[in-house]
Amino acid sequence: MPNYKKEPDFPRVQGGGSLIIAWQVKNKQVMVVGGGEVAAGRILHLLNADADVTVVCPSSGLNPEVRHRVAQKQVTHVDRVFQPSDLDAVPSDAAAAPTPPAMVLVAIDDPPASTQIWKLCKERRIPANIADVPSECDFYFGSVHRDGALQIMVSTNGKGPRLAASIRKWIANALPRGGVVGNAIERIGVLRQKLRDVAPAPEDGPKRMRWMTKVSDAYSWDQMARLTDEDLDNLLKFYEANDVPALYLLKAMRGGRAPEDVDLFDGSFGFSVGV
């Protein structure tokens, strides 16, 4: 009888997508060319990511939102049209020391000028995004839902931005309201940092990951969001045993009580009256 070997059940490759990543631009110099509505959206994304933003655009081209960012000194404004030398170093009125931009975002109503900036960025190996021209983009902006530390991006790879926005709204409406998910993620983030202080060695990594998985599966989002700093410290007492306590036990430990000192009625004993 033939001995057929079963093929491994690996995920199927689906070409044509983008590599979805969380690009860390904190304290990095990012240049936005343009000052209209699209540029305003790009600037907000960058500021939310703690980037150092330089806007290159004549004052006459700034819309009210970008003008507000400039007035509040949230961005550095270069009041003129783009010049090729801008790619050699962020203009000298930037707060940080002049350096080449880490990325360039172009949002101007001038296709030939946009293409020229794209080509200049390619020569200098600077990642760039030319608004509404997918073929001249190293990366795309998706439709983003934000709730504290939670960020969900929906991308159509530049093919249907309006559809991406609709899908993002549908996902957001399916999530709990009132910042519950974002708060839960913040608390879990604090716990992870505390755990690294307790078990800092690289060889502790697999155990940390397994225990954090158990914690994440043990409590609901709402329960996680309500964990106090004391709860997190008490929770860490169960790490060595690779255990996760029931929520009622964790709450009973508040006020400095040790797990062995907690005496809770759990319904195991009692009586009933029959008729």
Tab-separated table of N, CA and C in Angstrom, residues 22-173:
chain	number	residue	atom	x	y	z
A	22	ALA	N	4.288	48.943	12.016
A	22	ALA	CA	4.147	50.158	12.818
A	22	ALA	C	5.492	50.877	12.770
A	23	TRP	N	5.568	51.909	11.974
A	23	TRP	CA	6.824	52.611	11.731
A	23	TRP	C	7.072	53.609	12.857
A	24	GLN	N	8.169	53.441	13.573
A	24	GLN	CA	8.493	54.305	14.697
A	24	GLN	C	9.221	55.564	14.192
A	25	VAL	N	8.550	56.706	14.265
A	25	VAL	CA	9.150	57.963	13.806
A	25	VAL	C	9.310	58.967	14.941
A	26	LYS	N	9.227	58.499	16.177
A	26	LYS	CA	9.372	59.401	17.315
A	26	LYS	C	10.713	60.126	17.253
A	27	ASN	N	10.647	61.469	17.351
A	27	ASN	CA	11.825	62.346	17.344
A	27	ASN	C	12.592	62.319	16.027
A	28	LYS	N	12.000	61.745	14.986
A	28	LYS	CA	12.656	61.755	13.678
A	28	LYS	C	12.123	62.913	12.830
A	29	GLN	N	12.985	63.434	11.961
A	29	GLN	CA	12.601	64.551	11.104
A	29	GLN	C	11.793	64.046	9.911
A	30	VAL	N	10.579	64.561	9.781
A	30	VAL	CA	9.716	64.188	8.665
A	30	VAL	C	9.264	65.468	7.964
A	31	MET	N	9.337	65.466	6.649
A	31	MET	CA	8.979	66.645	5.868
A	31	MET	C	7.645	66.436	5.166
A	32	VAL	N	6.768	67.429	5.290
A	32	VAL	CA	5.500	67.438	4.577
A	32	VAL	C	5.524	68.605	3.606
A	33	VAL	N	5.346	68.309	2.334
A	33	VAL	CA	5.316	69.342	1.309
A	33	VAL	C	3.856	69.590	0.953
A	34	GLY	N	3.364	70.781	1.297
A	34	GLY	CA	1.966	71.109	1.080
A	34	GLY	C	1.312	71.498	2.379
A	35	GLY	N	0.146	72.174	2.275
A	35	GLY	CA	-0.511	72.653	3.487
A	35	GLY	C	-2.021	72.612	3.414
A	36	GLY	N	-2.563	71.761	2.533
A	36	GLY	CA	-4.005	71.668	2.391
A	36	GLY	C	-4.624	70.602	3.272
A	37	GLU	N	-5.820	70.152	2.894
A	37	GLU	CA	-6.566	69.198	3.710
A	37	GLU	C	-5.834	67.865	3.845
A	38	VAL	N	-5.298	67.346	2.737
A	38	VAL	CA	-4.586	66.066	2.792
A	38	VAL	C	-3.336	66.200	3.657
A	39	ALA	N	-2.617	67.294	3.483
A	39	ALA	CA	-1.418	67.524	4.299
A	39	ALA	C	-1.783	67.599	5.776
A	40	ALA	N	-2.917	68.213	6.089
A	40	ALA	CA	-3.347	68.328	7.487
A	40	ALA	C	-3.542	66.952	8.109
A	41	GLY	N	-4.147	66.034	7.356
A	41	GLY	CA	-4.332	64.678	7.870
A	41	GLY	C	-3.012	63.967	8.087
A	42	ARG	N	-2.080	64.140	7.139
A	42	ARG	CA	-0.752	63.532	7.274
A	42	ARG	C	-0.030	64.090	8.508
A	43	ILE	N	-0.123	65.397	8.690
A	43	ILE	CA	0.555	66.048	9.820
A	43	ILE	C	0.021	65.521	11.143
A	44	LEU	N	-1.288	65.353	11.237
A	44	LEU	CA	-1.868	64.842	12.477
A	44	LEU	C	-1.358	63.440	12.782
A	45	HIS	N	-1.305	62.577	11.768
A	45	HIS	CA	-0.770	61.222	11.961
A	45	HIS	C	0.660	61.292	12.494
A	46	LEU	N	1.461	62.176	11.928
A	46	LEU	CA	2.871	62.289	12.326
A	46	LEU	C	3.009	62.820	13.746
A	47	LEU	N	2.209	63.813	14.089
A	47	LEU	CA	2.277	64.360	15.443
A	47	LEU	C	1.825	63.334	16.467
A	48	ASN	N	0.821	62.529	16.114
A	48	ASN	CA	0.380	61.465	17.003
A	48	ASN	C	1.482	60.435	17.235
A	49	ALA	N	2.388	60.325	16.257
A	49	ALA	CA	3.512	59.391	16.359
A	49	ALA	C	4.762	60.073	16.910
A	50	ASP	N	4.626	61.318	17.395
A	50	ASP	CA	5.718	62.060	18.048
A	50	ASP	C	6.879	62.372	17.110
A	51	ALA	N	6.582	62.550	15.824
A	51	ALA	CA	7.622	62.931	14.870
A	51	ALA	C	7.892	64.431	14.964
A	52	ASP	N	9.084	64.849	14.532
A	52	ASP	CA	9.410	66.270	14.379
A	52	ASP	C	9.070	66.657	12.944
A	53	VAL	N	8.035	67.466	12.796
A	53	VAL	CA	7.464	67.722	11.473
A	53	VAL	C	7.857	69.091	10.955
A	54	THR	N	8.337	69.117	9.717
A	54	THR	CA	8.611	70.367	9.014
A	54	THR	C	7.667	70.466	7.819
A	55	VAL	N	6.917	71.556	7.744
A	55	VAL	CA	5.972	71.779	6.648
A	55	VAL	C	6.563	72.795	5.695
A	56	VAL	N	6.711	72.403	4.446
A	56	VAL	CA	7.230	73.302	3.422
A	56	VAL	C	6.069	73.715	2.530
A	57	CYS	N	5.664	74.963	2.658
A	57	CYS	CA	4.514	75.455	1.888
A	57	CYS	C	4.395	76.968	2.100
A	58	PRO	N	4.107	77.736	1.048
A	58	PRO	CA	3.843	79.172	1.245
A	58	PRO	C	2.653	79.373	2.169
A	59	SER	N	2.683	80.427	2.948
A	59	SER	CA	1.595	80.699	3.895
A	59	SER	C	0.242	80.759	3.213
A	60	SER	N	0.228	81.232	1.980
A	60	SER	CA	-1.031	81.345	1.249
A	60	SER	C	-1.668	79.986	0.982
A	61	GLY	N	-0.897	78.910	1.080
A	61	GLY	CA	-1.419	77.575	0.800
A	61	GLY	C	-1.804	76.784	2.032
A	62	LEU	N	-1.699	77.392	3.223
A	62	LEU	CA	-2.036	76.684	4.454
A	62	LEU	C	-3.534	76.734	4.723
A	63	ASN	N	-4.114	75.589	5.014
A	63	ASN	CA	-5.518	75.606	5.397
A	63	ASN	C	-5.622	75.907	6.891
A	64	PRO	N	-6.830	76.153	7.430
A	64	PRO	CA	-6.951	76.563	8.834
A	64	PRO	C	-6.297	75.602	9.825
A	65	GLU	N	-6.402	74.305	9.590
A	65	GLU	CA	-5.830	73.345	10.546
A	65	GLU	C	-4.312	73.412	10.543
A	66	VAL	N	-3.714	73.437	9.365
A	66	VAL	CA	-2.249	73.508	9.300
A	66	VAL	C	-1.764	74.840	9.848
A	67	ARG	N	-2.513	75.895	9.556
A	67	ARG	CA	-2.150	77.214	10.091
A	67	ARG	C	-2.161	77.188	11.620
A	68	HIS	N	-3.129	76.449	12.194
A	68	HIS	CA	-3.199	76.300	13.647
A	68	HIS	C	-1.966	75.561	14.169
A	69	ARG	N	-1.564	74.480	13.490
A	69	ARG	CA	-0.374	73.734	13.919
A	69	ARG	C	0.855	74.634	13.914
A	70	VAL	N	0.958	75.481	12.907
A	70	VAL	CA	2.099	76.395	12.805
A	70	VAL	C	2.062	77.403	13.943
A	71	ALA	N	0.867	77.994	14.183
A	71	ALA	CA	0.735	79.017	15.226
A	71	ALA	C	1.042	78.453	16.608
A	72	GLN	N	0.681	77.181	16.822
A	72	GLN	CA	0.924	76.533	18.119
A	72	GLN	C	2.335	75.953	18.213
A	73	LYS	N	3.126	76.161	17.167
A	73	LYS	CA	4.506	75.651	17.117
A	73	LYS	C	4.568	74.130	17.270
A	74	GLN	N	3.530	73.488	16.796
A	74	GLN	CA	3.539	72.022	16.787
A	74	GLN	C	4.372	71.487	15.622
A	75	VAL	N	4.583	72.324	14.626
A	75	VAL	CA	5.403	71.972	13.467
A	75	VAL	C	6.322	73.145	13.160
A	76	THR	N	7.370	72.852	12.396
A	76	THR	CA	8.229	73.913	11.877
A	76	THR	C	7.740	74.281	10.478
A	77	HIS	N	7.565	75.569	10.224
A	77	HIS	CA	7.023	75.996	8.938
A	77	HIS	C	8.097	76.689	8.110
A	78	VAL	N	8.245	76.241	6.871
A	78	VAL	CA	9.131	76.890	5.904
A	78	VAL	C	8.225	77.570	4.877
A	79	ASP	N	8.184	78.888	4.920
A	79	ASP	CA	7.223	79.673	4.147
A	79	ASP	C	7.737	79.917	2.722
A	80	ARG	N	7.744	78.906	1.922
A	80	ARG	CA	8.141	78.992	0.509
A	80	ARG	C	7.838	77.668	-0.161
A	81	VAL	N	8.040	77.613	-1.467
A	81	VAL	CA	7.856	76.352	-2.179
A	81	VAL	C	9.059	75.446	-1.922
A	82	PHE	N	8.872	74.170	-2.182
A	82	PHE	CA	9.920	73.185	-1.972
A	82	PHE	C	11.128	73.459	-2.857
A	83	GLN	N	12.317	73.230	-2.317
A	83	GLN	CA	13.561	73.307	-3.064
A	83	GLN	C	14.316	71.986	-2.915
A	84	PRO	N	14.994	71.517	-3.972
A	84	PRO	CA	15.711	70.236	-3.892
A	84	PRO	C	16.680	70.157	-2.721
A	85	SER	N	17.262	71.277	-2.331
A	85	SER	CA	18.217	71.268	-1.213
A	85	SER	C	17.554	70.908	0.117
A	86	ASP	N	16.203	70.978	0.162
A	86	ASP	CA	15.500	70.607	1.393
A	86	ASP	C	15.746	69.151	1.763
A	87	LEU	N	16.057	68.336	0.778
A	87	LEU	CA	16.283	66.916	1.033
A	87	LEU	C	17.685	66.634	1.569
A	88	ASP	N	18.564	67.633	1.470
A	88	ASP	CA	19.909	67.445	2.009
A	88	ASP	C	19.919	67.606	3.517
A	89	ALA	N	19.073	68.498	4.002
A	89	ALA	CA	18.935	68.712	5.440
A	89	ALA	C	17.646	69.475	5.682
A	90	VAL	N	16.967	69.115	6.767
A	90	VAL	CA	15.761	69.855	7.133
A	90	VAL	C	16.153	71.310	7.331
A	91	PRO	N	15.393	72.272	6.772
A	91	PRO	CA	15.758	73.691	6.867
A	91	PRO	C	16.150	74.138	8.269
A	92	SER	N	17.030	75.121	8.322
A	92	SER	CA	17.709	75.495	9.561
A	92	SER	C	16.801	76.052	10.644
A	93	ASP	N	15.536	76.405	10.321
A	93	ASP	CA	14.675	76.919	11.378
A	93	ASP	C	13.996	75.802	12.165
A	94	ALA	N	14.316	74.537	11.838
A	94	ALA	CA	13.806	73.417	12.633
A	94	ALA	C	14.468	73.439	14.005
A	95	ALA	N	13.748	72.937	15.009
A	95	ALA	CA	14.266	72.976	16.369
A	95	ALA	C	15.468	72.065	16.550
A	96	ALA	N	15.447	70.907	15.898
A	96	ALA	CA	16.554	69.966	16.037
A	96	ALA	C	17.676	70.320	15.078
A	97	ALA	N	18.827	69.690	15.281
A	97	ALA	CA	19.964	69.913	14.389
A	97	ALA	C	19.591	69.481	12.978
A	98	PRO	N	19.993	70.253	11.957
A	98	PRO	CA	19.621	69.937	10.575
A	98	PRO	C	20.138	68.563	10.150
A	99	THR	N	19.230	67.712	9.695
A	99	THR	CA	19.569	66.403	9.174
A	99	THR	C	18.648	66.104	7.999
A	100	PRO	N	19.024	65.188	7.121
A	100	PRO	CA	18.114	64.800	6.038
A	100	PRO	C	16.826	64.226	6.625
A	101	PRO	N	15.693	64.465	6.007
A	101	PRO	CA	14.433	63.928	6.543
A	101	PRO	C	14.418	62.407	6.497
A	102	ALA	N	13.753	61.815	7.495
A	102	ALA	CA	13.619	60.357	7.520
A	102	ALA	C	12.591	59.885	6.508
A	103	MET	N	11.651	60.757	6.187
A	103	MET	CA	10.666	60.458	5.139
A	103	MET	C	10.081	61.766	4.646
A	104	VAL	N	9.483	61.712	3.457
A	104	VAL	CA	8.888	62.896	2.843
A	104	VAL	C	7.471	62.545	2.394
A	105	LEU	N	6.520	63.428	2.756
A	105	LEU	CA	5.133	63.271	2.343
A	105	LEU	C	4.760	64.473	1.472
A	106	VAL	N	4.277	64.204	0.289
A	106	VAL	CA	3.961	65.274	-0.653
A	106	VAL	C	2.459	65.320	-0.875
A	107	ALA	N	1.867	66.500	-0.680
A	107	ALA	CA	0.423	66.675	-0.854
A	107	ALA	C	0.170	68.034	-1.485
A	108	ILE	N	0.516	68.148	-2.756
A	108	ILE	CA	0.324	69.400	-3.491
A	108	ILE	C	-0.415	69.121	-4.796
A	109	ASP	N	-1.137	70.128	-5.296
A	109	ASP	CA	-1.895	69.983	-6.538
A	109	ASP	C	-1.023	70.365	-7.733
A	110	ASP	N	0.066	69.657	-7.894
A	110	ASP	CA	1.004	69.914	-8.994
A	110	ASP	C	1.677	68.596	-9.350
A	111	PRO	N	1.042	67.770	-10.191
A	111	PRO	CA	1.583	66.444	-10.522
A	111	PRO	C	3.032	66.456	-11.008
A	112	PRO	N	3.429	67.353	-11.937
A	112	PRO	CA	4.824	67.340	-12.374
A	112	PRO	C	5.803	67.622	-11.227
A	113	ALA	N	5.462	68.608	-10.372
A	113	ALA	CA	6.341	68.919	-9.246
A	113	ALA	C	6.395	67.754	-8.264
A	114	SER	N	5.246	67.101	-8.046
A	114	SER	CA	5.207	65.957	-7.140
A	114	SER	C	6.107	64.831	-7.644
A	115	THR	N	6.020	64.571	-8.940
A	115	THR	CA	6.851	63.514	-9.533
A	115	THR	C	8.330	63.855	-9.429
A	116	GLN	N	8.667	65.119	-9.590
A	116	GLN	CA	10.061	65.524	-9.475
A	116	GLN	C	10.588	65.302	-8.049
A	117	ILE	N	9.755	65.634	-7.062
A	117	ILE	CA	10.156	65.397	-5.667
A	117	ILE	C	10.325	63.901	-5.423
A	118	TRP	N	9.434	63.107	-5.985
A	118	TRP	CA	9.529	61.654	-5.858
A	118	TRP	C	10.859	61.146	-6.404
A	119	LYS	N	11.235	61.629	-7.576
A	119	LYS	CA	12.490	61.192	-8.191
A	119	LYS	C	13.697	61.627	-7.353
A	120	LEU	N	13.626	62.829	-6.804
A	120	LEU	CA	14.722	63.304	-5.949
A	120	LEU	C	14.851	62.434	-4.701
A	121	CYS	N	13.713	62.043	-4.143
A	121	CYS	CA	13.739	61.173	-2.962
A	121	CYS	C	14.333	59.816	-3.311
A	122	LYS	N	14.008	59.316	-4.500
A	122	LYS	CA	14.556	58.023	-4.920
A	122	LYS	C	16.075	58.104	-5.052
A	123	GLU	N	16.571	59.201	-5.591
A	123	GLU	CA	18.013	59.369	-5.733
A	123	GLU	C	18.712	59.357	-4.376
A	124	ARG	N	18.034	59.890	-3.368
A	124	ARG	CA	18.633	59.996	-2.034
A	124	ARG	C	18.203	58.863	-1.107
A	125	ARG	N	17.430	57.933	-1.636
A	125	ARG	CA	16.939	56.784	-0.860
A	125	ARG	C	16.152	57.221	0.366
A	126	ILE	N	15.330	58.237	0.187
A	126	ILE	CA	14.450	58.709	1.252
A	126	ILE	C	13.042	58.174	0.982
A	127	PRO	N	12.435	57.417	1.895
A	127	PRO	CA	11.073	56.929	1.686
A	127	PRO	C	10.110	58.091	1.482
A	128	ALA	N	9.224	57.937	0.517
A	128	ALA	CA	8.322	59.043	0.184
A	128	ALA	C	6.925	58.535	-0.133
A	129	ASN	N	5.964	59.418	0.060
A	129	ASN	CA	4.571	59.150	-0.287
A	129	ASN	C	4.036	60.349	-1.046
A	130	ILE	N	3.606	60.119	-2.264
A	130	ILE	CA	3.004	61.170	-3.083
A	130	ILE	C	1.502	60.953	-3.047
A	131	ALA	N	0.772	61.871	-2.434
A	131	ALA	CA	-0.658	61.694	-2.214
A	131	ALA	C	-1.396	61.419	-3.513
A	132	ASP	N	-2.235	60.381	-3.495
A	132	ASP	CA	-3.126	60.021	-4.597
A	132	ASP	C	-2.389	59.523	-5.835
A	133	VAL	N	-1.125	59.132	-5.674
A	133	VAL	CA	-0.371	58.548	-6.797
A	133	VAL	C	0.276	57.252	-6.284
A	134	PRO	N	-0.462	56.140	-6.261
A	134	PRO	CA	0.064	54.893	-5.689
A	134	PRO	C	1.394	54.446	-6.290
A	135	SER	N	1.601	54.703	-7.565
A	135	SER	CA	2.839	54.267	-8.201
A	135	SER	C	4.047	55.064	-7.724
A	136	GLU	N	3.806	56.182	-7.048
A	136	GLU	CA	4.891	56.998	-6.532
A	136	GLU	C	4.831	57.041	-4.998
A	137	CYS	N	4.713	55.859	-4.426
A	137	CYS	CA	4.635	55.741	-2.965
A	137	CYS	C	5.454	54.543	-2.500
A	138	ASP	N	6.309	54.777	-1.525
A	138	ASP	CA	6.999	53.671	-0.875
A	138	ASP	C	6.118	53.041	0.199
A	139	PHE	N	5.100	53.757	0.631
A	139	PHE	CA	4.184	53.270	1.655
A	139	PHE	C	2.869	54.006	1.487
A	140	TYR	N	1.819	53.418	2.015
A	140	TYR	CA	0.484	54.011	1.940
A	140	TYR	C	-0.014	54.361	3.330
A	141	PHE	N	-0.942	55.304	3.387
A	141	PHE	CA	-1.652	55.602	4.616
A	141	PHE	C	-2.995	54.883	4.564
A	142	GLY	N	-3.320	54.173	5.644
A	142	GLY	CA	-4.609	53.519	5.710
A	142	GLY	C	-5.591	54.345	6.510
A	143	SER	N	-6.782	53.787	6.706
A	143	SER	CA	-7.789	54.407	7.556
A	143	SER	C	-7.579	53.864	8.961
A	144	VAL	N	-7.382	54.749	9.938
A	144	VAL	CA	-6.933	54.340	11.271
A	144	VAL	C	-7.996	54.594	12.331
A	145	HIS	N	-8.209	53.589	13.167
A	145	HIS	CA	-9.017	53.741	14.383
A	145	HIS	C	-8.062	53.807	15.562
A	146	ARG	N	-8.239	54.807	16.434
A	146	ARG	CA	-7.328	55.008	17.565
A	146	ARG	C	-8.107	54.993	18.870
A	147	ASP	N	-7.624	54.220	19.817
A	147	ASP	CA	-8.180	54.189	21.165
A	147	ASP	C	-7.008	53.997	22.109
A	148	GLY	N	-6.413	55.090	22.573
A	148	GLY	CA	-5.237	55.001	23.429
A	148	GLY	C	-4.098	54.303	22.697
A	149	ALA	N	-3.593	53.227	23.296
A	149	ALA	CA	-2.493	52.491	22.692
A	149	ALA	C	-2.938	51.639	21.507
A	150	LEU	N	-4.245	51.444	21.374
A	150	LEU	CA	-4.754	50.627	20.272
A	150	LEU	C	-4.800	51.432	18.979
A	151	GLN	N	-4.217	50.890	17.929
A	151	GLN	CA	-4.318	51.465	16.597
A	151	GLN	C	-4.664	50.344	15.626
A	152	ILE	N	-5.748	50.523	14.891
A	152	ILE	CA	-6.152	49.556	13.883
A	152	ILE	C	-6.148	50.261	12.531
A	153	MET	N	-5.355	49.753	11.605
A	153	MET	CA	-5.286	50.364	10.286
A	153	MET	C	-5.890	49.430	9.242
A	154	VAL	N	-6.729	49.990	8.397
A	154	VAL	CA	-7.301	49.251	7.275
A	154	VAL	C	-6.709	49.822	6.000
A	155	SER	N	-6.093	48.960	5.212
A	155	SER	CA	-5.462	49.401	3.974
A	155	SER	C	-6.055	48.653	2.784
A	156	THR	N	-6.296	49.371	1.701
A	156	THR	CA	-6.708	48.752	0.443
A	156	THR	C	-5.575	48.844	-0.572
A	157	ASN	N	-4.349	49.076	-0.078
A	157	ASN	CA	-3.179	49.185	-0.952
A	157	ASN	C	-3.357	50.253	-2.025
A	158	GLY	N	-3.986	51.350	-1.609
A	158	GLY	CA	-4.137	52.485	-2.502
A	158	GLY	C	-5.259	52.359	-3.505
A	159	LYS	N	-6.056	51.290	-3.424
A	159	LYS	CA	-7.080	51.061	-4.457
A	159	LYS	C	-8.448	51.624	-4.089
A	160	GLY	N	-8.776	51.687	-2.808
A	160	GLY	CA	-10.112	52.150	-2.425
A	160	GLY	C	-10.123	52.820	-1.071
A	161	PRO	N	-9.574	54.039	-0.946
A	161	PRO	CA	-9.499	54.711	0.356
A	161	PRO	C	-10.852	54.887	1.041
A	162	ARG	N	-11.901	55.199	0.263
A	162	ARG	CA	-13.212	55.397	0.881
A	162	ARG	C	-13.752	54.093	1.451
A	163	LEU	N	-13.486	52.986	0.759
A	163	LEU	CA	-13.903	51.686	1.277
A	163	LEU	C	-13.148	51.356	2.560
A	164	ALA	N	-11.867	51.715	2.603
A	164	ALA	CA	-11.076	51.480	3.809
A	164	ALA	C	-11.693	52.223	4.989
A	165	ALA	N	-12.146	53.446	4.752
A	165	ALA	CA	-12.767	54.226	5.831
A	165	ALA	C	-14.057	53.567	6.316
A	166	SER	N	-14.841	53.025	5.402
A	166	SER	CA	-16.090	52.363	5.787
A	166	SER	C	-15.822	51.113	6.608
A	167	ILE	N	-14.829	50.338	6.186
A	167	ILE	CA	-14.482	49.115	6.913
A	167	ILE	C	-13.949	49.459	8.297
A	168	ARG	N	-13.123	50.517	8.379
A	168	ARG	CA	-12.585	50.942	9.670
A	168	ARG	C	-13.709	51.342	10.626
A	169	LYS	N	-14.710	52.063	10.132
A	169	LYS	CA	-15.836	52.458	10.975
A	169	LYS	C	-16.620	51.240	11.450
A	170	TRP	N	-16.772	50.244	10.577
A	170	TRP	CA	-17.491	49.030	10.935
A	170	TRP	C	-16.768	48.296	12.057
A	171	ILE	N	-15.447	48.204	11.958
A	171	ILE	CA	-14.654	47.543	13.004
A	171	ILE	C	-14.754	48.325	14.317
A	172	ALA	N	-14.624	49.650	14.236
A	172	ALA	CA	-14.677	50.487	15.440
A	172	ALA	C	-16.015	50.347	16.151
A	173	ASN	N	-17.106	50.254	15.390
A	173	ASN	CA	-18.434	50.128	15.990
A	173	ASN	C	-18.636	48.781	16.670
